[in-house]
Amino acid sequence: ISSNKDSLSKVKYDISLFQEKIKMQLESIEEHKKHNDDEIAKKVQEITDSQLQSIKLAKDNALITKHVEQLTTKIGDKKTKLEKKSKGLFQVQGKIQTNIKRHESDIEFYNDNHDCPTCKQNITPEWKQSQVDEKTQKIGTQKKNLEEVETELNSVTKEMGEITKILTHITDHNSEITKNQATISAIEKYISKLNKEIKELSVKVGNSEQDNARLSSLRSETEVKEQEYRELILD
């Protein structure tokens, strides 16, 4: 009887020990599950934040694109027209300057020569003066025309400068759109990565083979001891 009593006490102690180990194993499994749940919740929040950032960048791109369209419409074909106009004005400017130099050369000729170099005839003072006066008048007219052309050229140059600024602005906006689009693509890849990690964690929560095997082993050993305890009671 004494020996049986000692055996019962030992088996009862073993059962209590196994039950405590089972409790600890269940707590360990629950702790792992909670850790995984926390990790999943953290990644879900990261996905939400990333999606909000992506939406904001997409909205920014839409606004920037609209602004670029407005600027492009504002410019229209002005640049081409102004370039054509500028080219024409430079040609006129060159012709006027050539005419002025020609008239100045004629005046210099009449001031420095008394005979015609071609026919060798004498050039009368009256004719010389009339030609100098005529050429001087033409130079005055040509210089006035030159001033008008140069004023128009300055105006065209100023307009071209404004258009260049707008074109630079458009280029900067397009670069910003490209940069935002690259960021959106990176965010989409990051979200895909997070979703994959969440899936892996979700599978891990319900499929911890090592923990479950340990728990099953402890329960089996407990059942053996409980069976031994029952047999000792019946003896």
Short mmCIF file of C-alpha atoms in Angstrom, two decimals:
data_model
loop_
_atom_site.label_atom_id
_atom_site.label_comp_id
_atom_site.label_asym_id
_atom_site.label_seq_id
_atom_site.Cartn_x
_atom_site.Cartn_y
_atom_site.Cartn_z
CA ILE A 1 0.00 0.00 0.00
CA SER A 2 2.85 2.31 0.95
CA SER A 3 4.62 1.59 -2.31
CA ASN A 4 1.41 2.17 -4.25
CA LYS A 5 0.86 5.44 -2.46
CA ASP A 6 4.37 6.63 -3.35
CA SER A 7 3.82 5.67 -6.97
CA LEU A 8 0.51 7.55 -7.04
CA SER A 9 2.18 10.65 -5.62
CA LYS A 10 4.98 10.46 -8.20
CA VAL A 11 2.57 9.93 -11.11
CA LYS A 12 0.32 12.71 -9.84
CA TYR A 13 3.36 14.98 -9.66
CA ASP A 14 4.36 13.99 -13.20
CA ILE A 15 0.82 14.71 -14.43
CA SER A 16 0.90 18.12 -12.75
CA LEU A 17 4.30 18.80 -14.29
CA PHE A 18 3.11 17.86 -17.78
CA GLN A 19 -0.02 19.99 -17.37
CA GLU A 20 2.16 22.94 -16.42
CA LYS A 21 4.36 22.32 -19.47
CA ILE A 22 1.22 22.14 -21.67
CA LYS A 23 0.04 25.44 -20.17
CA MET A 24 3.43 27.03 -20.88
CA GLN A 25 3.44 25.64 -24.42
CA LEU A 26 -0.05 27.03 -25.07
CA GLU A 27 1.10 30.41 -23.73
CA SER A 28 4.13 30.23 -26.01
CA ILE A 29 1.92 29.45 -29.02
CA GLU A 30 -0.41 32.30 -28.08
CA GLU A 31 2.55 34.65 -27.67
CA HIS A 32 3.84 33.71 -31.12
CA LYS A 33 0.36 34.23 -32.53
CA LYS A 34 0.09 37.65 -30.86
CA HIS A 35 3.52 38.61 -32.17
CA ASN A 36 2.48 37.61 -35.68
CA ASP A 37 -0.84 39.45 -35.31
CA ASP A 38 1.06 42.59 -34.22
CA GLU A 39 3.41 42.25 -37.18
CA ILE A 40 0.46 41.80 -39.54
CA ALA A 41 -1.32 44.85 -38.07
CA LYS A 42 1.86 46.90 -38.46
CA LYS A 43 2.25 45.88 -42.10
CA VAL A 44 -1.44 46.55 -42.82
CA GLN A 45 -0.97 50.08 -41.45
CA GLU A 46 2.13 50.52 -43.64
CA ILE A 47 0.05 49.46 -46.64
CA THR A 48 -2.65 51.99 -45.75
CA ASP A 49 -0.10 54.79 -45.32
CA SER A 50 1.61 53.84 -48.58
CA GLN A 51 -1.70 53.77 -50.45
CA LEU A 52 -2.56 57.25 -49.14
CA GLN A 53 0.83 58.53 -50.27
CA SER A 54 0.33 56.96 -53.70
CA ILE A 55 -3.14 58.52 -54.01
CA LYS A 56 -1.75 61.96 -53.07
CA LEU A 57 1.04 61.68 -55.65
CA ALA A 58 -1.47 60.59 -58.31
CA LYS A 59 -3.66 63.62 -57.50
CA ASP A 60 -0.60 65.90 -57.62
CA ASN A 61 0.30 64.50 -61.04
CA ALA A 62 -3.25 65.11 -62.29
CA LEU A 63 -3.11 68.75 -61.17
CA ILE A 64 0.38 69.25 -62.62
CA THR A 65 -0.69 67.66 -65.92
CA LYS A 66 -3.69 69.99 -66.12
CA HIS A 67 -1.42 73.00 -65.46
CA VAL A 68 1.03 71.84 -68.15
CA GLU A 69 -1.84 71.53 -70.63
CA GLN A 70 -2.94 75.09 -69.80
CA LEU A 71 0.59 76.43 -70.27
CA THR A 72 0.99 74.52 -73.53
CA THR A 73 -2.31 75.96 -74.80
CA LYS A 74 -1.20 79.43 -73.74
CA ILE A 75 1.98 79.14 -75.80
CA GLY A 76 0.35 77.47 -78.78
CA ASP A 77 2.46 78.08 -81.88
CA LYS A 78 3.72 81.46 -80.64
CA LYS A 79 7.30 80.22 -80.40
CA THR A 80 7.36 79.18 -84.06
CA LYS A 81 5.73 82.44 -85.19
CA LEU A 82 8.09 84.58 -83.10
CA GLU A 83 11.14 82.71 -84.40
CA LYS A 84 9.94 83.28 -87.96
CA LYS A 85 9.24 86.95 -87.21
CA SER A 86 12.63 87.39 -85.54
CA LYS A 87 14.38 85.88 -88.55
CA GLY A 88 12.55 88.26 -90.89
CA LEU A 89 13.37 91.30 -88.73
CA PHE A 90 17.05 90.37 -88.63
CA GLN A 91 17.03 90.13 -92.42
CA VAL A 92 15.40 93.59 -92.70
CA GLN A 93 17.88 94.95 -90.15
CA GLY A 94 20.76 93.62 -92.22
CA LYS A 95 19.41 95.18 -95.42
CA ILE A 96 18.88 98.56 -93.76
CA GLN A 97 22.39 98.53 -92.30
CA THR A 98 23.77 97.62 -95.73
CA ASN A 99 21.84 100.51 -97.32
CA ILE A 100 23.09 102.97 -94.70
CA LYS A 101 26.68 101.89 -95.30
CA ARG A 102 26.17 102.21 -99.06
CA HIS A 103 24.77 105.73 -98.72
CA GLU A 104 27.59 106.71 -96.35
CA SER A 105 30.07 105.34 -98.88
CA ASP A 106 28.41 107.42 -101.64
CA ILE A 107 28.61 110.56 -99.49
CA GLU A 108 32.27 109.85 -98.81
CA PHE A 109 32.84 109.41 -102.54
CA TYR A 110 31.25 112.77 -103.43
CA ASN A 111 33.17 114.50 -100.66
CA ASP A 112 36.50 113.05 -101.76
CA ASN A 113 36.18 113.10 -105.58
CA HIS A 114 35.75 115.87 -108.15
CA ASP A 115 35.75 113.70 -111.28
CA CYS A 116 33.73 110.63 -112.20
CA PRO A 117 36.10 107.61 -112.12
CA THR A 118 34.15 105.92 -114.94
CA CYS A 119 33.60 108.67 -117.53
CA LYS A 120 36.34 111.02 -116.23
CA GLN A 121 33.94 113.97 -116.38
CA ASN A 122 33.97 116.73 -113.84
CA ILE A 123 31.40 116.50 -111.04
CA THR A 124 29.89 119.89 -110.41
CA PRO A 125 29.60 121.18 -106.85
CA GLU A 126 25.85 121.55 -107.29
CA TRP A 127 25.46 117.87 -108.31
CA LYS A 128 27.73 116.73 -105.52
CA GLN A 129 25.73 118.68 -102.97
CA SER A 130 22.41 117.44 -104.32
CA GLN A 131 23.65 113.84 -104.08
CA VAL A 132 25.07 114.33 -100.59
CA ASP A 133 21.78 115.88 -99.44
CA GLU A 134 19.79 113.06 -101.03
CA LYS A 135 21.99 110.34 -99.51
CA THR A 136 21.94 112.08 -96.11
CA GLN A 137 18.13 112.23 -96.22
CA LYS A 138 17.98 108.57 -97.15
CA ILE A 139 20.36 107.71 -94.29
CA GLY A 140 18.08 109.59 -91.89
CA THR A 141 15.06 107.65 -93.14
CA GLN A 142 16.95 104.38 -93.02
CA LYS A 143 18.13 105.02 -89.45
CA LYS A 144 14.56 105.78 -88.38
CA ASN A 145 13.45 102.53 -90.00
CA LEU A 146 16.34 100.75 -88.28
CA GLU A 147 15.23 102.07 -84.89
CA GLU A 148 11.71 100.79 -85.53
CA VAL A 149 13.04 97.36 -86.53
CA GLU A 150 15.31 97.20 -83.46
CA THR A 151 12.40 98.20 -81.22
CA GLU A 152 10.31 95.41 -82.74
CA LEU A 153 13.23 92.99 -82.34
CA ASN A 154 13.52 93.89 -78.66
CA SER A 155 9.80 93.26 -78.25
CA VAL A 156 10.07 89.88 -79.98
CA THR A 157 13.13 88.99 -77.90
CA LYS A 158 11.23 89.86 -74.72
CA GLU A 159 8.28 87.69 -75.79
CA MET A 160 10.67 84.85 -76.64
CA GLY A 161 12.18 85.20 -73.17
CA GLU A 162 8.74 84.85 -71.56
CA ILE A 163 7.96 81.79 -73.67
CA THR A 164 11.35 80.27 -72.77
CA LYS A 165 10.49 80.71 -69.08
CA ILE A 166 7.15 78.96 -69.60
CA LEU A 167 8.83 76.13 -71.53
CA THR A 168 11.35 75.72 -68.69
CA HIS A 169 8.43 75.67 -66.26
CA ILE A 170 6.76 72.94 -68.34
CA THR A 171 9.98 70.91 -68.41
CA ASP A 172 10.30 71.18 -64.63
CA HIS A 173 6.67 70.07 -64.22
CA ASN A 174 7.18 67.09 -66.53
CA SER A 175 10.25 66.09 -64.52
CA GLU A 176 8.17 66.29 -61.34
CA ILE A 177 5.49 64.08 -62.91
CA THR A 178 8.13 61.52 -63.91
CA LYS A 179 9.62 61.59 -60.40
CA ASN A 180 6.19 61.14 -58.78
CA GLN A 181 5.35 58.29 -61.15
CA ALA A 182 8.60 56.54 -60.24
CA THR A 183 7.73 56.92 -56.55
CA ILE A 184 4.23 55.51 -57.18
CA SER A 185 5.76 52.48 -58.92
CA ALA A 186 8.14 51.95 -56.00
CA ILE A 187 5.21 52.19 -53.55
CA GLU A 188 3.24 49.60 -55.54
CA LYS A 189 6.19 47.19 -55.36
CA TYR A 190 6.54 47.84 -51.63
CA ILE A 191 2.81 47.19 -51.06
CA SER A 192 3.10 43.93 -53.03
CA LYS A 193 6.05 42.92 -50.81
CA LEU A 194 4.07 43.73 -47.63
CA ASN A 195 1.06 41.71 -48.84
CA LYS A 196 3.33 38.74 -49.46
CA GLU A 197 4.81 39.04 -45.96
CA ILE A 198 1.31 39.28 -44.43
CA LYS A 199 0.29 36.12 -46.26
CA GLU A 200 3.37 34.30 -44.98
CA LEU A 201 2.70 35.48 -41.41
CA SER A 202 -0.96 34.43 -41.66
CA VAL A 203 0.08 30.92 -42.72
CA LYS A 204 2.72 30.81 -39.98
CA VAL A 205 0.12 31.63 -37.27
CA GLY A 206 -1.86 28.45 -37.95
CA ASN A 207 0.99 26.27 -39.08
CA SER A 208 3.73 26.32 -36.45
CA GLU A 209 4.71 22.66 -36.84
CA GLN A 210 7.39 22.73 -34.15
CA ASP A 211 5.12 24.29 -31.51
CA ASN A 212 2.18 22.02 -32.39
CA ALA A 213 4.38 18.93 -32.35
CA ARG A 214 5.73 19.88 -28.93
CA LEU A 215 2.18 20.42 -27.64
CA SER A 216 0.99 17.08 -29.06
CA SER A 217 3.92 15.27 -27.47
CA LEU A 218 3.20 16.79 -24.06
CA ARG A 219 -0.48 15.86 -24.28
CA SER A 220 0.42 12.28 -25.25
CA GLU A 221 2.82 11.97 -22.32
CA THR A 222 0.17 13.41 -20.02
CA GLU A 223 -2.37 10.87 -21.22
CA VAL A 224 0.12 8.06 -20.51
CA LYS A 225 0.66 9.30 -16.97
CA GLU A 226 -3.09 9.75 -16.44
CA GLN A 227 -3.64 6.16 -17.60
CA GLU A 228 -0.91 5.00 -15.22
CA TYR A 229 -2.55 6.95 -12.42
CA ARG A 230 -5.92 5.30 -13.10
CA GLU A 231 -4.36 1.84 -13.11
CA LEU A 232 -2.63 2.50 -9.78
CA ILE A 233 -5.94 3.57 -8.22
CA LEU A 234 -7.60 0.35 -9.38
CA ASP A 235 -4.82 -1.90 -8.03
#
